[in-house]
mmCIF file with all atom_site columns, C-alpha atoms in Angstrom:
data_model
loop_
_atom_site.group_PDB
_atom_site.id
_atom_site.type_symbol
_atom_site.label_atom_id
_atom_site.label_alt_id
_atom_site.label_comp_id
_atom_site.label_asym_id
_atom_site.label_entity_id
_atom_site.label_seq_id
_atom_site.pdbx_PDB_ins_code
_atom_site.Cartn_x
_atom_site.Cartn_y
_atom_site.Cartn_z
_atom_site.occupancy
_atom_site.B_iso_or_equiv
_atom_site.pdbx_formal_charge
_atom_site.auth_seq_id
_atom_site.auth_comp_id
_atom_site.auth_asym_id
_atom_site.auth_atom_id
_atom_site.pdbx_PDB_model_num
ATOM 1   C CA . MET D 1 1   ? 55.219 -90.475  22.083 1.00 0.00 ? 1   MET D CA 1
ATOM 2   C CA . GLU D 1 2   ? 55.945 -90.265  18.671 1.00 0.00 ? 2   GLU D CA 1
ATOM 3   C CA . LYS D 1 3   ? 56.569 -92.766  15.637 1.00 0.00 ? 3   LYS D CA 1
ATOM 4   C CA . HIS D 1 4   ? 58.569 -92.621  13.557 1.00 0.00 ? 4   HIS D CA 1
ATOM 5   C CA . LYS D 1 5   ? 57.056 -94.160  10.423 1.00 0.00 ? 5   LYS D CA 1
ATOM 6   C CA . SER D 1 6   ? 59.759 -96.556  8.448  1.00 0.00 ? 6   SER D CA 1
ATOM 7   C CA . THR D 1 7   ? 60.580 -94.791  4.522  1.00 0.00 ? 7   THR D CA 1
ATOM 8   C CA . ASP D 1 8   ? 59.682 -96.648  1.141  1.00 0.00 ? 8   ASP D CA 1
ATOM 9   C CA . LYS D 1 9   ? 62.639 -94.861  -0.183 1.00 0.00 ? 9   LYS D CA 1
ATOM 10  C CA . GLU D 1 10  ? 66.489 -96.218  -0.089 1.00 0.00 ? 10  GLU D CA 1
ATOM 11  C CA . PRO D 1 11  ? 68.212 -97.386  2.555  1.00 0.00 ? 11  PRO D CA 1
ATOM 12  C CA . LEU D 1 12  ? 71.142 -95.572  3.099  1.00 0.00 ? 12  LEU D CA 1
ATOM 13  C CA . ILE D 1 13  ? 74.035 -97.475  1.892  1.00 0.00 ? 13  ILE D CA 1
ATOM 14  C CA . ILE D 1 14  ? 76.906 -96.713  4.048  1.00 0.00 ? 14  ILE D CA 1
ATOM 15  C CA . ASP D 1 15  ? 81.454 -98.767  3.946  1.00 0.00 ? 15  ASP D CA 1
ATOM 16  C CA . ALA D 1 16  ? 82.887 -99.060  6.707  1.00 0.00 ? 16  ALA D CA 1
ATOM 17  C CA . GLU D 1 17  ? 86.244 -100.237 4.947  1.00 0.00 ? 17  GLU D CA 1
ATOM 18  C CA . ASN D 1 18  ? 89.177 -98.187  6.832  1.00 0.00 ? 18  ASN D CA 1
ATOM 19  C CA . ALA D 1 19  ? 86.568 -95.720  8.889  1.00 0.00 ? 19  ALA D CA 1
ATOM 20  C CA . VAL D 1 20  ? 86.345 -95.010  12.631 1.00 0.00 ? 20  VAL D CA 1
ATOM 21  C CA . PHE D 1 21  ? 84.359 -97.190  14.886 1.00 0.00 ? 21  PHE D CA 1
ATOM 22  C CA . GLY D 1 22  ? 82.805 -94.320  16.250 1.00 0.00 ? 22  GLY D CA 1
ATOM 23  C CA . ARG D 1 23  ? 82.182 -92.165  13.054 1.00 0.00 ? 23  ARG D CA 1
ATOM 24  C CA . ILE D 1 24  ? 79.966 -94.713  12.086 1.00 0.00 ? 24  ILE D CA 1
ATOM 25  C CA . CYS D 1 25  ? 78.054 -95.606  14.845 1.00 0.00 ? 25  CYS D CA 1
ATOM 26  C CA . SER D 1 26  ? 76.809 -91.610  15.246 1.00 0.00 ? 26  SER D CA 1
ATOM 27  C CA . LEU D 1 27  ? 76.478 -91.637  11.497 1.00 0.00 ? 27  LEU D CA 1
ATOM 28  C CA . ALA D 1 28  ? 74.562 -94.377  11.385 1.00 0.00 ? 28  ALA D CA 1
ATOM 29  C CA . ALA D 1 29  ? 72.922 -93.342  14.094 1.00 0.00 ? 29  ALA D CA 1
ATOM 30  C CA . LYS D 1 30  ? 71.631 -89.965  13.837 1.00 0.00 ? 30  LYS D CA 1
ATOM 31  C CA . LYS D 1 31  ? 70.038 -91.097  10.266 1.00 0.00 ? 31  LYS D CA 1
ATOM 32  C CA . ALA D 1 32  ? 68.861 -93.739  12.110 1.00 0.00 ? 32  ALA D CA 1
ATOM 33  C CA . LEU D 1 33  ? 66.798 -91.608  14.198 1.00 0.00 ? 33  LEU D CA 1
ATOM 34  C CA . GLU D 1 34  ? 65.896 -89.667  11.358 1.00 0.00 ? 34  GLU D CA 1
ATOM 35  C CA . GLY D 1 35  ? 64.013 -92.511  10.796 1.00 0.00 ? 35  GLY D CA 1
ATOM 36  C CA . ASN D 1 36  ? 66.554 -94.320  7.448  1.00 0.00 ? 36  ASN D CA 1
ATOM 37  C CA . ASN D 1 37  ? 66.972 -97.334  6.991  1.00 0.00 ? 37  ASN D CA 1
ATOM 38  C CA . VAL D 1 38  ? 70.729 -98.172  7.559  1.00 0.00 ? 38  VAL D CA 1
ATOM 39  C CA . ILE D 1 39  ? 73.204 -100.501 6.006  1.00 0.00 ? 39  ILE D CA 1
ATOM 40  C CA . ILE D 1 40  ? 76.618 -100.775 7.064  1.00 0.00 ? 40  ILE D CA 1
ATOM 41  C CA . VAL D 1 41  ? 78.947 -102.938 4.852  1.00 0.00 ? 41  VAL D CA 1
ATOM 42  C CA . ASN D 1 42  ? 82.484 -104.394 5.205  1.00 0.00 ? 42  ASN D CA 1
ATOM 43  C CA . SER D 1 43  ? 82.600 -103.616 9.187  1.00 0.00 ? 43  SER D CA 1
ATOM 44  C CA . GLU D 1 44  ? 84.688 -106.007 10.179 1.00 0.00 ? 44  GLU D CA 1
ATOM 45  C CA . LYS D 1 45  ? 87.839 -103.661 7.940  1.00 0.00 ? 45  LYS D CA 1
ATOM 46  C CA . THR D 1 46  ? 86.112 -100.927 10.654 1.00 0.00 ? 46  THR D CA 1
ATOM 47  C CA . ILE D 1 47  ? 89.436 -100.015 12.378 1.00 0.00 ? 47  ILE D CA 1
ATOM 48  C CA . ILE D 1 48  ? 89.878 -98.748  16.040 1.00 0.00 ? 48  ILE D CA 1
ATOM 49  C CA . THR D 1 49  ? 91.789 -95.846  16.766 1.00 0.00 ? 49  THR D CA 1
ATOM 50  C CA . GLY D 1 50  ? 94.918 -96.354  19.764 1.00 0.00 ? 50  GLY D CA 1
ATOM 51  C CA . ASN D 1 51  ? 97.175 -98.199  20.691 1.00 0.00 ? 51  ASN D CA 1
ATOM 52  C CA . SER D 1 52  ? 96.472 -102.153 19.407 1.00 0.00 ? 52  SER D CA 1
ATOM 53  C CA . GLN D 1 53  ? 97.204 -104.154 22.386 1.00 0.00 ? 53  GLN D CA 1
ATOM 54  C CA . ASN D 1 54  ? 95.385 -101.749 25.317 1.00 0.00 ? 54  ASN D CA 1
ATOM 55  C CA . VAL D 1 55  ? 92.397 -101.912 22.857 1.00 0.00 ? 55  VAL D CA 1
ATOM 56  C CA . ILE D 1 56  ? 92.458 -105.584 22.887 1.00 0.00 ? 56  ILE D CA 1
ATOM 57  C CA . LYS D 1 57  ? 93.111 -105.438 26.773 1.00 0.00 ? 57  LYS D CA 1
ATOM 58  C CA . ARG D 1 58  ? 89.814 -103.006 26.595 1.00 0.00 ? 58  ARG D CA 1
ATOM 59  C CA . TYR D 1 59  ? 87.655 -105.631 25.030 1.00 0.00 ? 59  TYR D CA 1
ATOM 60  C CA . THR D 1 60  ? 89.079 -108.433 26.927 1.00 0.00 ? 60  THR D CA 1
ATOM 61  C CA . GLU D 1 61  ? 88.185 -107.707 30.649 1.00 0.00 ? 61  GLU D CA 1
ATOM 62  C CA . ILE D 1 62  ? 84.673 -105.938 29.395 1.00 0.00 ? 62  ILE D CA 1
ATOM 63  C CA . ARG D 1 63  ? 83.782 -109.974 28.063 1.00 0.00 ? 63  ARG D CA 1
ATOM 64  C CA . GLN D 1 64  ? 85.389 -111.320 31.055 1.00 0.00 ? 64  GLN D CA 1
ATOM 65  C CA . LYS D 1 65  ? 83.244 -109.299 33.484 1.00 0.00 ? 65  LYS D CA 1
ATOM 66  C CA . GLY D 1 66  ? 80.578 -110.834 31.571 1.00 0.00 ? 66  GLY D CA 1
ATOM 67  C CA . ARG D 1 67  ? 81.090 -114.234 31.265 1.00 0.00 ? 67  ARG D CA 1
ATOM 68  C CA . SER D 1 68  ? 81.146 -116.684 34.075 1.00 0.00 ? 68  SER D CA 1
ATOM 69  C CA . HIS D 1 69  ? 79.550 -114.870 37.449 1.00 0.00 ? 69  HIS D CA 1
ATOM 70  C CA . SER D 1 70  ? 76.958 -113.057 36.232 1.00 0.00 ? 70  SER D CA 1
ATOM 71  C CA . LEU D 1 71  ? 73.226 -114.030 34.287 1.00 0.00 ? 71  LEU D CA 1
ATOM 72  C CA . LYS D 1 72  ? 72.757 -109.993 33.642 1.00 0.00 ? 72  LYS D CA 1
ATOM 73  C CA . GLY D 1 73  ? 76.119 -109.260 30.971 1.00 0.00 ? 73  GLY D CA 1
ATOM 74  C CA . PRO D 1 74  ? 77.553 -107.316 30.295 1.00 0.00 ? 74  PRO D CA 1
ATOM 75  C CA . LYS D 1 75  ? 77.357 -108.878 26.546 1.00 0.00 ? 75  LYS D CA 1
ATOM 76  C CA . ILE D 1 76  ? 79.907 -108.524 24.184 1.00 0.00 ? 76  ILE D CA 1
ATOM 77  C CA . SER D 1 77  ? 80.350 -110.373 21.092 1.00 0.00 ? 77  SER D CA 1
ATOM 78  C CA . ARG D 1 78  ? 83.115 -111.813 19.465 1.00 0.00 ? 78  ARG D CA 1
ATOM 79  C CA . SER D 1 79  ? 81.852 -111.192 15.744 1.00 0.00 ? 79  SER D CA 1
ATOM 80  C CA . ALA D 1 80  ? 83.323 -107.519 14.305 1.00 0.00 ? 80  ALA D CA 1
ATOM 81  C CA . PHE D 1 81  ? 78.859 -106.495 13.337 1.00 0.00 ? 81  PHE D CA 1
ATOM 82  C CA . ARG D 1 82  ? 77.577 -107.284 16.267 1.00 0.00 ? 82  ARG D CA 1
ATOM 83  C CA . LEU D 1 83  ? 80.473 -105.029 17.966 1.00 0.00 ? 83  LEU D CA 1
ATOM 84  C CA . LEU D 1 84  ? 79.850 -102.755 14.867 1.00 0.00 ? 84  LEU D CA 1
ATOM 85  C CA . LYS D 1 85  ? 75.540 -102.018 16.315 1.00 0.00 ? 85  LYS D CA 1
ATOM 86  C CA . ARG D 1 86  ? 76.732 -102.883 19.890 1.00 0.00 ? 86  ARG D CA 1
ATOM 87  C CA . GLY D 1 87  ? 78.550 -99.401  19.424 1.00 0.00 ? 87  GLY D CA 1
ATOM 88  C CA . ILE D 1 88  ? 75.348 -98.046  17.510 1.00 0.00 ? 88  ILE D CA 1
ATOM 89  C CA . ARG D 1 89  ? 73.295 -98.538  20.431 1.00 0.00 ? 89  ARG D CA 1
ATOM 90  C CA . GLY D 1 90  ? 75.831 -97.047  23.056 1.00 0.00 ? 90  GLY D CA 1
ATOM 91  C CA . MET D 1 91  ? 74.770 -93.748  20.673 1.00 0.00 ? 91  MET D CA 1
ATOM 92  C CA . LEU D 1 92  ? 70.962 -94.429  20.793 1.00 0.00 ? 92  LEU D CA 1
ATOM 93  C CA . PRO D 1 93  ? 68.477 -92.219  23.377 1.00 0.00 ? 93  PRO D CA 1
ATOM 94  C CA . ASP D 1 94  ? 66.871 -96.069  24.786 1.00 0.00 ? 94  ASP D CA 1
ATOM 95  C CA . HIS D 1 95  ? 67.797 -98.730  23.135 1.00 0.00 ? 95  HIS D CA 1
ATOM 96  C CA . LYS D 1 96  ? 65.266 -100.865 24.707 1.00 0.00 ? 96  LYS D CA 1
ATOM 97  C CA . ALA D 1 97  ? 62.242 -98.389  24.480 1.00 0.00 ? 97  ALA D CA 1
ATOM 98  C CA . GLY D 1 98  ? 60.677 -96.294  22.108 1.00 0.00 ? 98  GLY D CA 1
ATOM 99  C CA . ILE D 1 99  ? 62.482 -94.278  19.623 1.00 0.00 ? 99  ILE D CA 1
ATOM 100 C CA . GLY D 1 100 ? 65.738 -95.939  20.539 1.00 0.00 ? 100 GLY D CA 1
ATOM 101 C CA . LYS D 1 101 ? 64.317 -99.235  19.701 1.00 0.00 ? 101 LYS D CA 1
ATOM 102 C CA . GLN D 1 102 ? 62.833 -98.226  16.302 1.00 0.00 ? 102 GLN D CA 1
ATOM 103 C CA . ALA D 1 103 ? 65.696 -96.246  15.988 1.00 0.00 ? 103 ALA D CA 1
ATOM 104 C CA . LEU D 1 104 ? 68.271 -99.721  15.720 1.00 0.00 ? 104 LEU D CA 1
ATOM 105 C CA . SER D 1 105 ? 65.524 -102.056 14.033 1.00 0.00 ? 105 SER D CA 1
ATOM 106 C CA . ARG D 1 106 ? 66.433 -100.355 10.911 1.00 0.00 ? 106 ARG D CA 1
ATOM 107 C CA . ILE D 1 107 ? 69.681 -100.679 11.468 1.00 0.00 ? 107 ILE D CA 1
ATOM 108 C CA . LYS D 1 108 ? 71.634 -103.844 9.165  1.00 0.00 ? 108 LYS D CA 1
ATOM 109 C CA . CYS D 1 109 ? 75.646 -104.949 9.520  1.00 0.00 ? 109 CYS D CA 1
ATOM 110 C CA . PHE D 1 110 ? 76.808 -106.531 7.016  1.00 0.00 ? 110 PHE D CA 1
ATOM 111 C CA . ASN D 1 111 ? 80.601 -107.879 8.132  1.00 0.00 ? 111 ASN D CA 1
ATOM 112 C CA . ASN D 1 112 ? 81.113 -107.938 4.654  1.00 0.00 ? 112 ASN D CA 1
ATOM 113 C CA . LEU D 1 113 ? 79.433 -106.753 1.102  1.00 0.00 ? 113 LEU D CA 1
ATOM 114 C CA . PRO D 1 114 ? 76.265 -109.415 0.322  1.00 0.00 ? 114 PRO D CA 1
ATOM 115 C CA . GLU D 1 115 ? 76.317 -109.575 -3.561 1.00 0.00 ? 115 GLU D CA 1
ATOM 116 C CA . GLU D 1 116 ? 72.223 -107.063 -3.582 1.00 0.00 ? 116 GLU D CA 1
ATOM 117 C CA . PHE D 1 117 ? 73.833 -103.897 -3.336 1.00 0.00 ? 117 PHE D CA 1
ATOM 118 C CA . LYS D 1 118 ? 77.243 -104.434 -5.041 1.00 0.00 ? 118 LYS D CA 1
ATOM 119 C CA . ASN D 1 119 ? 76.483 -101.500 -7.697 1.00 0.00 ? 119 ASN D CA 1
ATOM 120 C CA . LYS D 1 120 ? 74.241 -99.720  -5.736 1.00 0.00 ? 120 LYS D CA 1
ATOM 121 C CA . PRO D 1 121 ? 75.492 -95.759  -4.075 1.00 0.00 ? 121 PRO D CA 1
ATOM 122 C CA . MET D 1 122 ? 77.411 -95.864  -0.701 1.00 0.00 ? 122 MET D CA 1
ATOM 123 C CA . ILE D 1 123 ? 78.645 -93.258  2.345  1.00 0.00 ? 123 ILE D CA 1
ATOM 124 C CA . HIS D 1 124 ? 82.115 -93.740  1.922  1.00 0.00 ? 124 HIS D CA 1
ATOM 125 C CA . LEU D 1 125 ? 83.622 -92.015  5.634  1.00 0.00 ? 125 LEU D CA 1
ATOM 126 C CA . PRO D 1 126 ? 87.472 -90.585  5.494  1.00 0.00 ? 126 PRO D CA 1
ATOM 127 C CA . ALA D 1 127 ? 90.469 -92.803  5.762  1.00 0.00 ? 127 ALA D CA 1
ATOM 128 C CA . HIS D 1 128 ? 93.144 -91.723  8.650  1.00 0.00 ? 128 HIS D CA 1
ATOM 129 C CA . LYS D 1 129 ? 96.709 -93.094  8.864  1.00 0.00 ? 129 LYS D CA 1
ATOM 130 C CA . ILE D 1 130 ? 96.489 -92.964  12.526 1.00 0.00 ? 130 ILE D CA 1
ATOM 131 C CA . LYS D 1 131 ? 97.629 -96.591  15.127 1.00 0.00 ? 131 LYS D CA 1
ATOM 132 C CA . TYR D 1 132 ? 94.743 -99.127  14.757 1.00 0.00 ? 132 TYR D CA 1
ATOM 133 C CA . ILE D 1 133 ? 93.072 -102.229 14.767 1.00 0.00 ? 133 ILE D CA 1
ATOM 134 C CA . THR D 1 134 ? 90.576 -103.341 12.602 1.00 0.00 ? 134 THR D CA 1
ATOM 135 C CA . LEU D 1 135 ? 86.819 -104.302 13.849 1.00 0.00 ? 135 LEU D CA 1
ATOM 136 C CA . GLY D 1 136 ? 88.495 -108.018 12.354 1.00 0.00 ? 136 GLY D CA 1
ATOM 137 C CA . GLU D 1 137 ? 91.298 -108.334 14.216 1.00 0.00 ? 137 GLU D CA 1
ATOM 138 C CA . LEU D 1 138 ? 89.763 -108.028 17.969 1.00 0.00 ? 138 LEU D CA 1
ATOM 139 C CA . SER D 1 139 ? 87.158 -110.323 17.586 1.00 0.00 ? 139 SER D CA 1
ATOM 140 C CA . GLN D 1 140 ? 89.880 -112.832 16.270 1.00 0.00 ? 140 GLN D CA 1
ATOM 141 C CA . ARG D 1 141 ? 92.240 -111.659 19.363 1.00 0.00 ? 141 ARG D CA 1
ATOM 142 C CA . ILE D 1 142 ? 89.604 -111.369 22.459 1.00 0.00 ? 142 ILE D CA 1
#
């Protein structure tokens, strides 16, 4: 099994403000598998497309499945950056071992913009003007 080495170059900083959840996740997973360190900022401003009531209902049902009777899960966090990291984890080949685990360790998510990344170049994904709910709103409602 080939191991990817962590690179010494600057990490990729992705601004998730008004970006679609799935597109952020797939971009971050792809770049992490290539061996890049990926930092995602403003993850609470990421949008999930669709009717907001349906999205809230779906995530609430998933959270209730692993609530009281199951020790094995699914364990879904309420915080926005953890929801985003879980979405990225779903797009990696094997997050428990091998290259998927290494790639997941190269990804960091933040709810806001930390001071150390304020003046660094960022990747901005295009915004969409459709029905949506932000991860911040979702984490408050579930």
